[in-house]
Structures are given as structure tokens and as C-alpha cells.
Coordinates of C-alpha atoms in Angstrom, one line a residue:
M1 CA 42.4 -49.2 -52.4
E2 CA 42.2 -45.5 -52.9
T3 CA 38.7 -45.4 -51.4
E4 CA 39.9 -47.3 -48.4
T5 CA 42.8 -45.0 -47.9
Q6 CA 40.5 -41.9 -48.1
L7 CA 38.2 -43.4 -45.6
A8 CA 41.1 -44.1 -43.2
T9 CA 42.5 -40.6 -43.5
N10 CA 39.1 -38.8 -43.5
P11 CA 36.9 -40.5 -40.9
S12 CA 33.2 -40.0 -41.3
P13 CA 31.9 -36.9 -39.6
K14 CA 30.2 -37.1 -36.3
R15 CA 26.5 -37.1 -36.3
P16 CA 25.1 -33.9 -35.0
D17 CA 23.7 -34.0 -31.5
K18 CA 20.0 -33.7 -31.4
K19 CA 20.3 -31.4 -28.4
E20 CA 22.6 -29.1 -30.4
N21 CA 20.2 -28.9 -33.4
K22 CA 17.2 -28.3 -31.2
A23 CA 16.6 -24.6 -31.2
K24 CA 15.8 -22.9 -27.9
S25 CA 12.3 -21.6 -27.5
P26 CA 11.9 -17.8 -27.4
W27 CA 10.9 -17.9 -23.7
A28 CA 13.9 -20.0 -22.8
T29 CA 16.2 -17.6 -24.6
M30 CA 14.5 -14.6 -22.9
I31 CA 15.1 -16.2 -19.4
V32 CA 18.7 -16.9 -20.2
Q33 CA 19.3 -13.3 -21.4
L34 CA 17.4 -12.0 -18.4
I35 CA 19.6 -13.9 -15.9
E36 CA 22.8 -12.9 -17.8
N37 CA 21.9 -9.3 -17.4
K38 CA 23.4 -8.3 -14.0
L39 CA 21.0 -5.4 -13.3
S40 CA 17.9 -7.5 -14.0
L41 CA 19.3 -10.3 -11.9
I42 CA 19.8 -7.9 -9.0
G43 CA 16.2 -6.7 -9.5
L44 CA 14.9 -10.3 -9.6
I45 CA 16.8 -11.0 -6.3
I46 CA 15.2 -7.9 -4.7
I47 CA 11.7 -8.9 -5.7
I48 CA 12.2 -12.5 -4.6
C49 CA 13.4 -11.3 -1.2
F50 CA 10.3 -9.2 -0.7
L51 CA 8.1 -12.0 -1.9
L52 CA 9.7 -14.3 0.7
L53 CA 9.3 -11.5 3.3
A54 CA 5.6 -11.3 2.6
L55 CA 5.0 -15.0 2.5
L56 CA 7.0 -15.8 5.7
A57 CA 5.9 -12.7 7.7
P58 CA 4.1 -14.7 10.4
Y59 CA 7.3 -16.9 10.9
L60 CA 9.9 -14.1 10.9
T61 CA 8.6 -12.1 13.8
P62 CA 6.8 -12.9 17.1
Y63 CA 4.8 -9.7 17.2
S64 CA 1.4 -8.7 15.9
F65 CA 1.2 -5.9 13.3
A66 CA -1.8 -4.4 15.1
E67 CA -1.0 -4.9 18.8
T68 CA 0.0 -1.6 20.5
N69 CA 2.2 -1.1 23.6
S70 CA 2.7 2.4 24.9
S71 CA 5.6 1.3 27.1
I72 CA 7.9 0.6 24.1
R73 CA 6.8 3.4 21.8
L74 CA 9.4 5.0 19.5
L75 CA 12.2 2.6 20.5
P76 CA 15.3 2.7 18.1
P77 CA 16.3 -0.5 16.2
S78 CA 17.6 -3.2 18.5
G79 CA 17.9 -7.0 18.8
D80 CA 14.3 -7.3 20.0
H81 CA 12.9 -4.8 17.4
W82 CA 15.1 -4.9 14.3
F83 CA 13.5 -1.8 12.8
G84 CA 12.5 -0.2 16.1
T85 CA 8.9 0.7 17.1
D86 CA 6.4 3.3 16.0
D87 CA 4.5 5.9 18.0
L88 CA 2.0 3.3 19.2
G89 CA 4.6 0.8 20.2
R90 CA 4.1 -1.5 17.2
D91 CA 7.1 -3.4 15.8
V92 CA 8.1 -1.6 12.5
F93 CA 9.7 -4.7 11.0
T94 CA 6.5 -6.7 11.5
R95 CA 4.5 -4.0 9.9
V96 CA 6.9 -3.7 7.0
A97 CA 6.8 -7.4 6.4
Y98 CA 3.0 -7.6 6.4
G99 CA 2.9 -4.3 4.4
A100 CA 4.8 -6.1 1.7
R101 CA 1.8 -8.4 1.2
I102 CA -0.6 -5.4 0.8
S103 CA 1.7 -3.5 -1.6
L104 CA 2.5 -6.5 -3.8
L105 CA -1.1 -7.6 -3.9
I106 CA -2.2 -4.1 -5.0
G107 CA 0.5 -4.1 -7.7
F108 CA -0.4 -7.5 -9.0
F109 CA -4.2 -7.1 -9.2
A110 CA -4.0 -3.5 -10.4
V111 CA -1.5 -4.4 -13.2
V112 CA -3.3 -7.6 -14.2
G113 CA -6.7 -5.8 -14.4
A114 CA -5.3 -2.9 -16.4
M115 CA -3.4 -5.2 -18.7
V116 CA -6.4 -7.4 -19.5
V117 CA -8.8 -4.6 -20.1
G118 CA -6.3 -2.3 -21.8
T119 CA -5.1 -5.2 -24.1
L120 CA -8.7 -6.0 -25.2
L121 CA -9.5 -2.4 -25.9
G122 CA -6.2 -1.9 -27.7
L123 CA -6.9 -5.0 -29.9
I124 CA -10.4 -3.7 -30.8
A125 CA -9.2 -0.2 -31.5
G126 CA -6.2 -1.2 -33.6
F127 CA -7.8 -4.0 -35.5
Y128 CA -11.2 -2.5 -36.5
G129 CA -10.1 1.1 -36.8
K130 CA -12.4 3.8 -38.2
W131 CA -15.0 5.1 -35.8
V132 CA -14.2 2.5 -33.2
D133 CA -10.6 3.5 -33.1
M134 CA -11.5 7.2 -33.0
L135 CA -13.9 6.8 -30.1
L136 CA -11.7 4.6 -28.0
S137 CA -8.6 6.8 -28.7
R138 CA -10.4 9.9 -27.6
V139 CA -11.4 8.3 -24.4
F140 CA -7.8 7.3 -23.8
D141 CA -6.6 10.8 -24.6
V142 CA -9.0 12.3 -22.1
M143 CA -7.9 9.9 -19.4
L144 CA -4.3 10.6 -20.1
A145 CA -4.9 14.3 -20.0
F146 CA -5.4 14.1 -16.2
P147 CA -2.5 13.6 -13.9
S148 CA -2.7 9.9 -12.9
I149 CA -2.7 10.4 -9.2
L150 CA -5.4 13.1 -9.4
L151 CA -7.6 10.8 -11.4
A152 CA -7.0 8.0 -8.9
I153 CA -8.0 10.3 -6.0
A154 CA -11.1 11.4 -7.9
I155 CA -12.2 7.7 -8.4
V156 CA -11.5 6.8 -4.8
A157 CA -13.4 9.9 -3.6
I158 CA -16.4 8.8 -5.6
L159 CA -16.3 5.1 -4.6
G160 CA -15.2 5.7 -1.0
P161 CA -11.7 5.1 0.6
S162 CA -10.8 1.5 0.9
L163 CA -8.1 -0.9 -0.2
S164 CA -10.2 -2.5 -2.9
N165 CA -11.3 0.8 -4.3
A166 CA -7.7 2.1 -4.4
M167 CA -6.8 -1.1 -6.3
L168 CA -9.6 -0.5 -8.7
A169 CA -8.6 3.2 -9.2
I170 CA -5.0 2.3 -9.9
A171 CA -6.1 -0.3 -12.5
I172 CA -8.4 2.2 -14.2
I173 CA -5.8 4.9 -14.6
N174 CA -3.3 2.4 -16.1
V175 CA -5.8 1.0 -18.7
P176 CA -5.0 3.7 -21.4
I177 CA -1.3 3.0 -21.2
F178 CA -1.7 -0.7 -22.1
A179 CA -4.5 0.1 -24.6
R180 CA -2.4 2.6 -26.6
L181 CA 0.6 0.4 -26.6
V182 CA -1.4 -2.6 -27.9
R183 CA -3.2 -0.4 -30.4
S184 CA 0.0 0.8 -32.1
K185 CA 1.4 -2.7 -32.2
V186 CA -1.8 -4.1 -33.8
I187 CA -1.9 -1.4 -36.4
S188 CA 1.6 -2.4 -37.5
L189 CA 1.0 -6.2 -37.3
K190 CA -2.2 -6.3 -39.3
Q191 CA -0.2 -5.2 -42.4
E192 CA 2.2 -8.1 -42.1
E193 CA 2.1 -10.8 -44.7
F194 CA 1.2 -13.7 -42.3
V195 CA -1.9 -11.8 -41.1
M196 CA -2.9 -10.9 -44.7
A197 CA -2.4 -14.6 -45.7
A198 CA -4.5 -15.8 -42.8
R199 CA -7.2 -13.3 -43.7
A200 CA -7.1 -14.5 -47.3
Q201 CA -7.7 -18.1 -46.2
G202 CA -11.0 -16.9 -44.6
M203 CA -9.9 -16.9 -41.0
K204 CA -12.4 -15.2 -38.7
N205 CA -11.5 -12.0 -37.0
G206 CA -11.6 -13.5 -33.5
R207 CA -9.2 -16.3 -34.3
L208 CA -7.0 -13.9 -36.2
L209 CA -6.8 -11.6 -33.2
F210 CA -6.1 -14.2 -30.5
H211 CA -4.0 -16.7 -32.5
H212 CA -1.9 -14.4 -34.6
I213 CA -1.9 -10.8 -33.6
L214 CA -2.1 -11.1 -29.8
P215 CA 0.8 -13.6 -29.4
N216 CA 3.0 -11.3 -31.5
S217 CA 2.1 -8.4 -29.3
M218 CA 3.0 -9.9 -26.0
A219 CA 6.6 -8.7 -25.8
P220 CA 5.8 -5.0 -25.2
I221 CA 2.8 -6.0 -23.0
I222 CA 5.1 -8.0 -20.7
V223 CA 7.6 -5.2 -20.4
Q224 CA 5.0 -2.6 -19.7
A225 CA 3.3 -4.9 -17.1
T226 CA 6.7 -5.4 -15.3
L227 CA 7.4 -1.6 -15.2
G228 CA 3.7 -1.0 -14.3
F229 CA 4.2 -3.0 -11.0
G230 CA 6.5 -0.3 -9.7
V231 CA 4.2 2.5 -10.8
A232 CA 1.2 0.8 -9.2
I233 CA 3.0 0.4 -5.9
I234 CA 4.0 4.1 -5.9
E235 CA 0.4 5.1 -6.7
A236 CA -0.9 2.8 -3.9
A237 CA 1.5 4.3 -1.5
A238 CA 0.4 7.8 -2.5
L239 CA -3.2 7.0 -1.9
G240 CA -2.4 5.4 1.4
F241 CA -0.4 8.4 2.4
L242 CA -3.4 10.6 1.7
G243 CA -5.7 8.3 3.8
M244 CA -7.5 6.9 0.7
G245 CA -6.2 3.4 0.8
A246 CA -6.0 0.8 3.5
S247 CA -7.7 1.6 6.7
P248 CA -6.0 1.2 10.1
P249 CA -4.5 -1.0 11.5
T250 CA -3.7 -2.5 8.1
P251 CA 0.1 -2.1 7.6
E252 CA 0.3 -0.4 4.2
W253 CA 3.6 1.3 3.5
G254 CA 2.1 4.6 2.4
K255 CA -0.1 4.8 5.4
M256 CA 2.9 4.0 7.6
L257 CA 4.7 7.0 6.1
A258 CA 1.7 9.2 6.8
D259 CA 1.4 8.1 10.4
S260 CA 5.1 8.5 11.1
R261 CA 5.8 11.8 9.3
G262 CA 5.4 13.8 12.6
Y263 CA 8.3 11.8 14.2
I264 CA 10.8 12.0 11.4
Q265 CA 13.3 14.0 13.5
N266 CA 12.9 12.0 16.7
A267 CA 12.2 8.5 15.3
Y268 CA 13.6 8.4 11.8
W269 CA 13.4 4.6 11.6
S270 CA 9.6 4.7 11.6
V271 CA 9.8 6.6 8.3
L272 CA 13.0 5.2 6.9
F273 CA 12.2 1.5 6.6
P274 CA 8.7 1.8 4.9
G275 CA 10.1 4.4 2.5
L276 CA 13.2 2.3 1.8
S277 CA 10.9 -0.7 1.1
I278 CA 8.9 1.2 -1.5
M279 CA 12.1 2.4 -3.2
L280 CA 13.7 -1.1 -3.3
V281 CA 10.6 -2.8 -4.7
V282 CA 10.1 -0.2 -7.4
L283 CA 13.8 -0.3 -8.2
G284 CA 13.6 -4.1 -8.5
F285 CA 10.7 -4.1 -10.9
N286 CA 12.3 -1.3 -13.0
M287 CA 15.5 -3.4 -13.3
I288 CA 13.5 -6.5 -14.3
G289 CA 11.5 -4.4 -16.8
D290 CA 14.7 -3.0 -18.4
G291 CA 16.2 -6.5 -18.7
L292 CA 13.0 -7.8 -20.3
R293 CA 13.0 -4.9 -22.8
D294 CA 16.6 -5.7 -23.7
A295 CA 15.8 -9.4 -24.1
L296 CA 12.6 -9.0 -26.1
D297 CA 13.4 -6.0 -28.2
P298 CA 15.2 -7.2 -31.4
K299 CA 16.8 -3.8 -31.8
M300 CA 18.5 -4.1 -28.4
K301 CA 19.9 -7.6 -28.9
G302 CA 22.8 -6.5 -31.1
K303 CA 23.9 -3.9 -28.7

């Protein structure tokens, strides 16, 4: 009787929901934290808007980015030309929209190239150490001793001015940044117990690098890659402004600024909108990078 009374007064506890017990993956947690961060969410919205602008450029404007018309040159913003026209009568909004394609492509390929090469070199330098580390580190130090834009100018001057060479130059000057970041992370990780245990079990160096060390080094790489997008776009704009990037009539934002700098007092819109586009894209990537850093850095999670 007592047992029946106890069961009646103390009903059996509910079975825990499987969904509640199922732990969220680190990537899902990162995405949730990224969205909850207001600044990173604003940055994500900015980048999505420019991606849509680049993808939908042919459908958003009836004009050609290369067609000139001297009868409508330097017109202010209006219903027909939202951002006005430039000194050759080309629609500025059309050129800004198509220029988003160029700038985002430069940022993507330059950062991906720098990330892949820099990560591989950083893994090798940090894991093997000794003379390999010393040699690669000195190369990185020499490259970082030069101002990045001057080194990019030198590379493009040697290879010849073109969009592809500008992209290559930007990738090269960013390799040491990723390499040194990965090197420092690998040096700390290879002393961890799970790496030493895997080594004691006879795991080969290649498998140890790509199955244990690299996955645990991805957080700072992702953050640096996101921040590197903004830097790459600024560097591409600088090369374009100096005439060492895309050739006319390709609508690259830096080249648009260079072509319109003589009309800044009479036709401010031809300079304002390309410059504003560069600023917003860089700001968006920096906001996302800061949000990723806060989400992936354990030291920042408690703050």
C-alpha cells in the first residue's frame, strides 16, 4: 500500500526528449551566435545585398556598363539614372552593380588562394620545425617587412597590369599572414595530449596533420579569411586606382574612382557611390569577422 501511495504522489519522471539531449554541433552553435550578434547580422545583410546586386545586375538596370553617350554625361541622380552618369555618359548604378562582381571575385579568389597556400606552409613550418621553420619564417618576415600595397605594385609591375595579375599579387601578399597564424597554432597544438597520443599509436605525419591538427586550427583561419576579404577588396581598389588592375571598360570600383577624381567638385556622385560601395563591403566583412571571432574564441564566449 505504501508503495502504491508513493507512486501516486510521486509520478514517474518524464523521459528526456532525444532532441533536448542531442548536443548542438559546433558549427550550428557558431551560426546561432553569429546571428544573435547584431553587428555581425548587419554585416551579413550588407554582404548579401551586394551579392544579390552582383548576381542580378543584368536584371536591375537596362543600361550597358560599357556603352557611352556624350549627350547625358555628368547627369545628377534621377529616376532614369539612380546614381547619375559619369564623364562618358555611362550609368553609374550599372557600373557599380557590375563592379560588385569584379570586387567580390577578386576578394574571393585572392583570399582562398592565400588561405590554401598560407595554411599549407604554416602547417609545414609549425609541425616540422628546425631548419624548415627557420627558412619559411625568414621568408615570411621578409615579405611582411614590405608595405603590402608596395609589394603588390611590384608584383603587378613585373607580371604586367591585368585583373588576373592583380588577383595573384593580392593573394601572394596575404600568404604570410595566414602562414604565421597557422604556424603559431600548430606549435601549440602539437604539444596537446591528443596529438601525442595519436603519434604514440604510430599515426603518420600526414594523417596527423590533416585529421587532428588542421581541423583544430580552422577557427582562426576562418576569422582571418573573413577579415581578409575586406583587406583584399581595398588592395584591389588601390591597384585599380593606380591603373594596375582591370582594364577599361571593365567597371572596377577603384578604377571608377580614378576616372572620376577630376569631377569630384562638379559631379560628386561619380565618386561617391563607388567609394561608398567599397566602404560598405569592407565594413560588412569586418562586422562578420568580429562576430565569428566572438563565436569561435572560447575566451570571448563568457563576455
